[in-house]
Structures are given as structure tokens and as C-alpha cells.
PDB file of C-alpha atoms and ligand atoms in Angstrom:
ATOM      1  CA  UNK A  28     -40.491  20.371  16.101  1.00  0.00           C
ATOM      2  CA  UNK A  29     -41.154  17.353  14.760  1.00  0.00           C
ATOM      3  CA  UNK A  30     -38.503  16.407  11.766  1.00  0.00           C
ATOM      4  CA  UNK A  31     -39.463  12.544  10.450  1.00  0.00           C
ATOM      5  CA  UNK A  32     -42.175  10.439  11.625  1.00  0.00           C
ATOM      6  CA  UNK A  33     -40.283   7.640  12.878  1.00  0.00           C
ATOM      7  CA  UNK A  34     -40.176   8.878  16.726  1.00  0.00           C
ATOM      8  CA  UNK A  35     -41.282   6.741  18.940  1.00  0.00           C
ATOM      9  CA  UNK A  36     -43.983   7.557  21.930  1.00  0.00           C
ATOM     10  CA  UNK A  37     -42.103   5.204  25.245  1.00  0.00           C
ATOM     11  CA  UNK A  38     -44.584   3.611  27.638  1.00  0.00           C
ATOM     12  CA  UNK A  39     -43.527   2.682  30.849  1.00  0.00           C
ATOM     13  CA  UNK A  40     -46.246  -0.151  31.132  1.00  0.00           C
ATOM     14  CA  UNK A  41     -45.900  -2.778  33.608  1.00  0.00           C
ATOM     15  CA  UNK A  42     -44.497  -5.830  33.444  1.00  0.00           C
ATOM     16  CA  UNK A  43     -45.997  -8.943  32.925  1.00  0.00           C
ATOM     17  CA  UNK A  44     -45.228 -12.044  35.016  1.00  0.00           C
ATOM     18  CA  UNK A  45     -43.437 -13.746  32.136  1.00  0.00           C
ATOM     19  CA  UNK A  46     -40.873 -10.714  32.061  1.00  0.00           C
ATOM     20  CA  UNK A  47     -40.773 -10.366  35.747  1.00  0.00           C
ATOM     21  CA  UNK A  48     -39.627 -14.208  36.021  1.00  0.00           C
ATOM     22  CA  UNK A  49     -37.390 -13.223  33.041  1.00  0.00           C
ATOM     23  CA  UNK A  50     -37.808 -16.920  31.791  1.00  0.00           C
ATOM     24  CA  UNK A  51     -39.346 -16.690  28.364  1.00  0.00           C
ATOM     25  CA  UNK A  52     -35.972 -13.764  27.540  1.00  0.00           C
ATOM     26  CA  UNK A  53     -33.653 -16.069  28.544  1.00  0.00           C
ATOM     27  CA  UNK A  54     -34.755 -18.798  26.772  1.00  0.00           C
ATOM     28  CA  UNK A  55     -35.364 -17.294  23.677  1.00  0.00           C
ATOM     29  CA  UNK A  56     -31.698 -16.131  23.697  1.00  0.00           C
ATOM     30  CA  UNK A  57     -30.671 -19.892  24.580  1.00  0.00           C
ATOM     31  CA  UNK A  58     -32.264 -21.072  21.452  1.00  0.00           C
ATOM     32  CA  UNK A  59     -30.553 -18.345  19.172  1.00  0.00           C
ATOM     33  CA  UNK A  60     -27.184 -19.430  20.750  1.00  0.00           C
ATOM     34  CA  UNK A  61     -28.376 -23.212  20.002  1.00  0.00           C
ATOM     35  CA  UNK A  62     -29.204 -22.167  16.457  1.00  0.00           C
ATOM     36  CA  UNK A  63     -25.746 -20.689  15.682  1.00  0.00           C
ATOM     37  CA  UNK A  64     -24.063 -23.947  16.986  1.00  0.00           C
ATOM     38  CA  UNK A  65     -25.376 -25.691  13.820  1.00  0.00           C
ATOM     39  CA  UNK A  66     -24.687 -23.139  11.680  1.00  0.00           C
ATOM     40  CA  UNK A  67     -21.503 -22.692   9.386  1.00  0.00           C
ATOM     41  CA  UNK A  68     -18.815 -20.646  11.034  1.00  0.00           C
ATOM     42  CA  UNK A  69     -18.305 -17.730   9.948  1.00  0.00           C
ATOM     43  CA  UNK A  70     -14.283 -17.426  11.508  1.00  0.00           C
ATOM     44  CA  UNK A  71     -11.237 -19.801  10.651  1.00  0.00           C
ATOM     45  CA  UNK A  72      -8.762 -20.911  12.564  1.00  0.00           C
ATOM     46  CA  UNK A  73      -6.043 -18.147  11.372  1.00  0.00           C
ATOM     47  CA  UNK A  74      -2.824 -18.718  11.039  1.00  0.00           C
ATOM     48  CA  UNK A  75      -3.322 -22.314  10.737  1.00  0.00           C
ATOM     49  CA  UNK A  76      -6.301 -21.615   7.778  1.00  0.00           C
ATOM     50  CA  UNK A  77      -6.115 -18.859   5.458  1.00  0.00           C
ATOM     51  CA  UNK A  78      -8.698 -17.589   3.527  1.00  0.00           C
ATOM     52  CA  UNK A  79      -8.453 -17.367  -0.464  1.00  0.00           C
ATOM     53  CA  UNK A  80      -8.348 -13.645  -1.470  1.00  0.00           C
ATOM     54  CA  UNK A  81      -9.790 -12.167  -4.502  1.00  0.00           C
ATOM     55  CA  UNK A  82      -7.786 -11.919  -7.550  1.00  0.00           C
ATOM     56  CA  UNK A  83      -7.577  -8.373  -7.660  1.00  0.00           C
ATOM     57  CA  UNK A  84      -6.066  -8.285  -3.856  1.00  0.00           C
ATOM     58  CA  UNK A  85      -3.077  -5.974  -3.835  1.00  0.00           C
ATOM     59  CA  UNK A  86      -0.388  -7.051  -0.604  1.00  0.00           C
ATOM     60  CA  UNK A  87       3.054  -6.207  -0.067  1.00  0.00           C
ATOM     61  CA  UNK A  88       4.868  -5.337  -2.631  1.00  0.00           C
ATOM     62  CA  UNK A  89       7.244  -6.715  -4.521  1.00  0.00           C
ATOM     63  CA  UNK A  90      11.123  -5.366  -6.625  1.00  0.00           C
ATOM     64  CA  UNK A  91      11.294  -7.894  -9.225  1.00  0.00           C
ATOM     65  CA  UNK A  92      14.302  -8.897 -11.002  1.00  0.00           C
ATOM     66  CA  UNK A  93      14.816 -10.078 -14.915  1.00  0.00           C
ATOM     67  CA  UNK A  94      14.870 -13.367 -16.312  1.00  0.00           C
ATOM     68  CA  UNK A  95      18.846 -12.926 -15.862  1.00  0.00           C
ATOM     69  CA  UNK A  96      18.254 -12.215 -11.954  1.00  0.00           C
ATOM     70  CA  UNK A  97      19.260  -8.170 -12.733  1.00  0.00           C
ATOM     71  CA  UNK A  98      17.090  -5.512 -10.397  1.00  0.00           C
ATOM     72  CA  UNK A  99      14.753  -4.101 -12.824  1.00  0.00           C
ATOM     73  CA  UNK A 100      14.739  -0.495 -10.779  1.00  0.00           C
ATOM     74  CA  UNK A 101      16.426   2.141 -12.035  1.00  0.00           C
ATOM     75  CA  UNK A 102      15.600   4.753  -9.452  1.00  0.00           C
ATOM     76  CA  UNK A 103      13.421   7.226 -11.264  1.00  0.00           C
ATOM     77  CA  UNK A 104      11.509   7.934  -8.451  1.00  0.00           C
ATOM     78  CA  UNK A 105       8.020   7.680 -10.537  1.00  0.00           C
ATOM     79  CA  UNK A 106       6.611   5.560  -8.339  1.00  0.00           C
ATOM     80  CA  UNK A 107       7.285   7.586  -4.930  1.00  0.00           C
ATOM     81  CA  UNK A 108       6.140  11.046  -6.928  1.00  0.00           C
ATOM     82  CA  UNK A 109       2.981   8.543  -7.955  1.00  0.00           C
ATOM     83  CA  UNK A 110       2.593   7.493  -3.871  1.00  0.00           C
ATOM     84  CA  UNK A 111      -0.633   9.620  -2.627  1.00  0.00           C
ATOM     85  CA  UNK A 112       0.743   8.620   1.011  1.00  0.00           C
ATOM     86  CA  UNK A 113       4.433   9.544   0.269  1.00  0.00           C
ATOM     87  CA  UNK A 114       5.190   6.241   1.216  1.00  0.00           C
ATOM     88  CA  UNK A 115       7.912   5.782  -0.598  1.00  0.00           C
ATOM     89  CA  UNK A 116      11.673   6.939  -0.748  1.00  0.00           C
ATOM     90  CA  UNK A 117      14.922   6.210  -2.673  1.00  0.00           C
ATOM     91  CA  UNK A 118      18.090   7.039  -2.847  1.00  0.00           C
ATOM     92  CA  UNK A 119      19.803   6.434  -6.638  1.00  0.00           C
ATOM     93  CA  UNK A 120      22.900   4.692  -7.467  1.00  0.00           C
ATOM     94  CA  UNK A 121      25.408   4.546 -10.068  1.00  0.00           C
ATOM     95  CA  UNK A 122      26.433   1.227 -11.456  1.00  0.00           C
ATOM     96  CA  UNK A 123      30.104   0.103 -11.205  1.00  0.00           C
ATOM     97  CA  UNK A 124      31.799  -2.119 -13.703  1.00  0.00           C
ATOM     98  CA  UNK A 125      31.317  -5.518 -12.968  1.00  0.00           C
ATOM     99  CA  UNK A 126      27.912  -4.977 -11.601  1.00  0.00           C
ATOM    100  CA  UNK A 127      26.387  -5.649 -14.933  1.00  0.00           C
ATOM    101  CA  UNK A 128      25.030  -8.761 -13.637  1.00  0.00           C
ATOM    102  CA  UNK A 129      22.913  -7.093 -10.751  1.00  0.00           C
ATOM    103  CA  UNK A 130      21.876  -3.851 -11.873  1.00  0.00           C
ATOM    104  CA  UNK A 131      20.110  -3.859 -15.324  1.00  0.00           C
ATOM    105  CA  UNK A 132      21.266  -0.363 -15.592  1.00  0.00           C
ATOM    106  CA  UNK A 133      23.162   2.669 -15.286  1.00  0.00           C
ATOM    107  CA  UNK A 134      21.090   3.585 -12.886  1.00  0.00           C
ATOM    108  CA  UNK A 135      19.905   1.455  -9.576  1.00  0.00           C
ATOM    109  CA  UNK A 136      18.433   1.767  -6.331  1.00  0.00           C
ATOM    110  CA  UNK A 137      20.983   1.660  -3.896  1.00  0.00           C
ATOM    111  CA  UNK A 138      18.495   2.199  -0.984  1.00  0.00           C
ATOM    112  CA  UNK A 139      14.857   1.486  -1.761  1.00  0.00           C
ATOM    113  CA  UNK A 140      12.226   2.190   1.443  1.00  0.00           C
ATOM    114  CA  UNK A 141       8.269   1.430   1.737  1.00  0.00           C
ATOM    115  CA  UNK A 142       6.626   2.720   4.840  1.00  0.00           C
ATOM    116  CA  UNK A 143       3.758   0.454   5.272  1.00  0.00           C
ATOM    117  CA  UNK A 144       2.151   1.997   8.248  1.00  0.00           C
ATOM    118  CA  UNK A 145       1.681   4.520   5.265  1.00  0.00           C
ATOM    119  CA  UNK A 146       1.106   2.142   2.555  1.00  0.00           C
ATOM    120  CA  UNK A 147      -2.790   2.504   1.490  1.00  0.00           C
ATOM    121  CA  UNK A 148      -2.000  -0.611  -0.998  1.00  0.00           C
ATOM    122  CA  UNK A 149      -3.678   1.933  -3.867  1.00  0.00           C
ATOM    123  CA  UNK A 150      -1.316   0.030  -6.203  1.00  0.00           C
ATOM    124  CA  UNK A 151      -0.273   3.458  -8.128  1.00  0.00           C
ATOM    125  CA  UNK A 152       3.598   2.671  -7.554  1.00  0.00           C
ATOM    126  CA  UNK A 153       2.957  -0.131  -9.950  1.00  0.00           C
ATOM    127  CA  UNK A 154       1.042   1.431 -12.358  1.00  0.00           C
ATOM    128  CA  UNK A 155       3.292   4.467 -12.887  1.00  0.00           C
ATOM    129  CA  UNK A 156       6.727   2.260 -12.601  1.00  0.00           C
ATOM    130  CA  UNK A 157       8.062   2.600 -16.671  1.00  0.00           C
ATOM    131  CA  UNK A 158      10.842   0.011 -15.841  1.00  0.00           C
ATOM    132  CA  UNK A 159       8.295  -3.316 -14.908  1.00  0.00           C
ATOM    133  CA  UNK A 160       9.895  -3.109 -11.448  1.00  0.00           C
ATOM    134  CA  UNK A 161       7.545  -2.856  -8.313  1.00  0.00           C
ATOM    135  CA  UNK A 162       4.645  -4.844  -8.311  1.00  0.00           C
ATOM    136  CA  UNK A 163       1.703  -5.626  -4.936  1.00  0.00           C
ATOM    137  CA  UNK A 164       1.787  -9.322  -4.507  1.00  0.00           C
ATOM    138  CA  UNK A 165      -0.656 -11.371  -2.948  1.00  0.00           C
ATOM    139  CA  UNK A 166       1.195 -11.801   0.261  1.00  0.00           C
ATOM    140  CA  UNK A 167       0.302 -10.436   3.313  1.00  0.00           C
ATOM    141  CA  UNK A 168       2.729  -7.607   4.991  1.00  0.00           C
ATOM    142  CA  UNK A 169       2.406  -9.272   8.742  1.00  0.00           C
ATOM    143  CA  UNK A 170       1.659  -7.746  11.679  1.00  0.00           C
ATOM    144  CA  UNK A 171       4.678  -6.733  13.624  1.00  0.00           C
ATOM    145  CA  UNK A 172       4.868  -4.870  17.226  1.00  0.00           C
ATOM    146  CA  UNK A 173       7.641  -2.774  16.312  1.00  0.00           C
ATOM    147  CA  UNK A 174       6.578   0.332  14.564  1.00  0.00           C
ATOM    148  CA  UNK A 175      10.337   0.081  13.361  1.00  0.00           C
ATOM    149  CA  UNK A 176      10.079  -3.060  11.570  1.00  0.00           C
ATOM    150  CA  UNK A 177       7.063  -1.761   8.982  1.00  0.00           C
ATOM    151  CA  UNK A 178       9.559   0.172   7.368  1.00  0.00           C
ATOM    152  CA  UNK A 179      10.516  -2.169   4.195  1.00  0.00           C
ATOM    153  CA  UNK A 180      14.167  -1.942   2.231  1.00  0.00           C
ATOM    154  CA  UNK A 181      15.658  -3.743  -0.316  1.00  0.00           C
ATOM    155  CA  UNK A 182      16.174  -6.763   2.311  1.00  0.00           C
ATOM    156  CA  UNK A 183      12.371  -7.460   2.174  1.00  0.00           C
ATOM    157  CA  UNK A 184      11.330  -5.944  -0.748  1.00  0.00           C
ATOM    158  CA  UNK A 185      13.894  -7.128  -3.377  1.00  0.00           C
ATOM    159  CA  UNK A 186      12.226 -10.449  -5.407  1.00  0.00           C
ATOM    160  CA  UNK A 187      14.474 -13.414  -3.780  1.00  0.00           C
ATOM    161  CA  UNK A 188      16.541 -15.108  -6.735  1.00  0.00           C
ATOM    162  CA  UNK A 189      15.122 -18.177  -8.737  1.00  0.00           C
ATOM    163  CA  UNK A 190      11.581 -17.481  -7.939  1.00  0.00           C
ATOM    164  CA  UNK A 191       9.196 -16.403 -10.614  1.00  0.00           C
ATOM    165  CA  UNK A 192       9.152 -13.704 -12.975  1.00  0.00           C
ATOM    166  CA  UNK A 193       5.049 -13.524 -12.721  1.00  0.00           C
ATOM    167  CA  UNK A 194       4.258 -10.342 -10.433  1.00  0.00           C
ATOM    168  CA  UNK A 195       1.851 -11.499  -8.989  1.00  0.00           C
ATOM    169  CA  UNK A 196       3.649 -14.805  -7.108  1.00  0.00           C
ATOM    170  CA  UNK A 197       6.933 -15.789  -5.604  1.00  0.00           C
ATOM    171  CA  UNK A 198       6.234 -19.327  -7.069  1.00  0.00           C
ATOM    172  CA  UNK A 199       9.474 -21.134  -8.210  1.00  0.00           C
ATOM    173  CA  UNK A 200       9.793 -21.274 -11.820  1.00  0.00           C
ATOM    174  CA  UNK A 201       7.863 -23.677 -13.869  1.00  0.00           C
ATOM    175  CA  UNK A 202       9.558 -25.895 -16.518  1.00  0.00           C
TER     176      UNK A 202
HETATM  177  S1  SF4 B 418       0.591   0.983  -3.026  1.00  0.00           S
HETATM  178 FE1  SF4 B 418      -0.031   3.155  -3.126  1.00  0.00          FE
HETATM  179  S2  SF4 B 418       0.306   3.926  -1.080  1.00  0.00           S
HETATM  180 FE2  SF4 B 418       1.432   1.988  -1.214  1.00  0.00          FE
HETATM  181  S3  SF4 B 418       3.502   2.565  -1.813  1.00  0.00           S
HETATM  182 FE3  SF4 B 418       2.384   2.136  -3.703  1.00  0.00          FE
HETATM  183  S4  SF4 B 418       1.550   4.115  -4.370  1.00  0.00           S
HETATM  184 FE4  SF4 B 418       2.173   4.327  -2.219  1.00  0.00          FE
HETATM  185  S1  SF4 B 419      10.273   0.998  -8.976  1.00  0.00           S
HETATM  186 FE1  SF4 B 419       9.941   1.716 -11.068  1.00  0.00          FE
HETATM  187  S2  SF4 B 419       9.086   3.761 -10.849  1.00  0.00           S
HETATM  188 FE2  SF4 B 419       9.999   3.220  -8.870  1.00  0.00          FE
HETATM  189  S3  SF4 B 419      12.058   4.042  -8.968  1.00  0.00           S
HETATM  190 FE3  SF4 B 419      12.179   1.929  -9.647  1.00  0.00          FE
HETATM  191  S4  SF4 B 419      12.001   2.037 -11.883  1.00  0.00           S
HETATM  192 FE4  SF4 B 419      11.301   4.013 -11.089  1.00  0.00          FE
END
């Protein structure tokens, strides 16, 4: 039965003397190699160059701290209900006196864990976070051999002190 008209009838036709020397094929592919050499290159030399990404890219994420250095979290847990790959999990905290200074409030995340072999970078974390606390970043999550090490806590997640408040950069502040 005959379904589209785009089969095609093969003829096993002899070769000419130009394929049986195989000349002419092998130089045509020599000039299309040539031609690429003066082309521009598609690759870069990665690490070394990077390429800019779009301003909508969404990386590894970031815990991001107030303009007094507090940890905005306060463990609700809307953004791991939010995660469509269950990436995240959390385990609450209650603040002590005398913490005032690096909890914002009541409430913190004493243990706060990203799977990123899970991680689909979908961004909903942020969006459903009511506290202004988890943002995606621009920065890559790197490559790692360990399946171990793609598991993200606080130690990698938390926004290091003095940097900036923008989500979207770990830029120093700018006076
Ligand atoms: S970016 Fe998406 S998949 Fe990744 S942790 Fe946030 S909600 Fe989950
Ligand atoms: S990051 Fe935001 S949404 Fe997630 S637990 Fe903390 S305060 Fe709640």
C-alpha cells in the first residue's frame, strides 16, 4: 500500500569512472572542509570563554539575605509544595534569642536541600516564595562526578554576606 508519494524507486546503476576512482567525492568533501576553515566558529574555548546567556536564563539558585545580612527564609515550605520535581526539602527551625541578627524570623530554615539532578530550573520555587527568599541566579550549577555533591544545602545555597541584594547577581554592593 502505498501511504505518501515521497518513496523512492533505488537503481542499482553502474558506476561511472569518476566514482570508481572516487576522486571527484573526495574532493568535493576537501573543499567543504576548506570552506568551514574560513568560516566563524561556531564553539568557544569553554572554560576559558563563556558565552553571554539570555536575560531570562534561570541557574542555580540562590537564599538571599536582607539588607541587614538576616536569612530571609522562614521555612514555609511553599516553594518545595510549588517544586513539580520535588526537588526540594526543609527542615524548620525555631529562632533562639540572640539570633535576631541571622534569622529575620521566628521561623528559619535550619536545614535547607536542592537536589539538582532533580532541579528542572522551572523557576516556580521563586515565584511561589511569599518571604523574597529563593531566587535562580545566572550562575551555572557545575558539573560534578559525584552524584553526592549535586545535592545543595545551606553551605552553597545561602547568599554569601556583603554581596548584593539584586537576585539576580552575587555582585558586591554598589555605592
Ligand atoms: S527551579 Fe523548579 S524544579 Fe528547581 S527547585 Fe525550583 S521549583 Fe523545583
Ligand atoms: S524559600 Fe520562601 S517559600 Fe521556600 S521555605 Fe523559604 S520562605 Fe518559604
Amino acid at each position: 500500500m502505498k501511504l505518501t508519494n515521497r518513496s523512492k524507486v533505488v537503481v542499482n546503476k553502474e558506476m561511472t569512472l569518476a566514482e570508481k576512482l572516487y576522486l571527484p567525492a573526495i574532493l568535493s568533501g576537501m573543499g567543504i572542509t576548506i570552506k568551514h576553515f574560513f568560516k566563524k566558529k561556531p564553539t568557544i574555548q569553554y572554560p576559558e570563554q563563556k558565552r553571554d546567556f539570555s536575560f531570562i536564563y534561570r541557574g542555580k539558585h540562590v537564599l538571599k539575605r536582607d539588607e541587614e545580612g538576616r536569612e530571609n527564609c522562614t521555612a514555609c515550605g511553599l516553594c518545595a509544595v510549588s517544586c513539580p520535581a520535588e526537588a526540594i526539602s526543609i527542615v524548620a527551625g525555631e529562632r533562639k534569642p540572640g539570633e535576631e541578627k541571622l534569622y529575620r524570623e521566628e521561623k528559619y530554615a535550619k536545614s535547607y536541600e536542592i537536589n539538582m539532578l532533580r532541579c528542572i530550573f522551572c523557576g516556580l520555587c521563586e515565584e511561589a516564595c511569599p518571604k523574597d527568599a529563593i531566587y535562580l541566579t545566572e550562575e551555572l550549577a557545575p558539573a560534578n562526578y559525584d552524584r553526592s555533591n549535586f545535592i545543595y544545602g545551606k553551605d552553597k545555597l545561602v547568599q554569601p554576606l556583603g554581596t548584593s541584594a539584586h537576585p539576580k547577581t552575587y555582585k558586591p554592593y554598589k555605592k
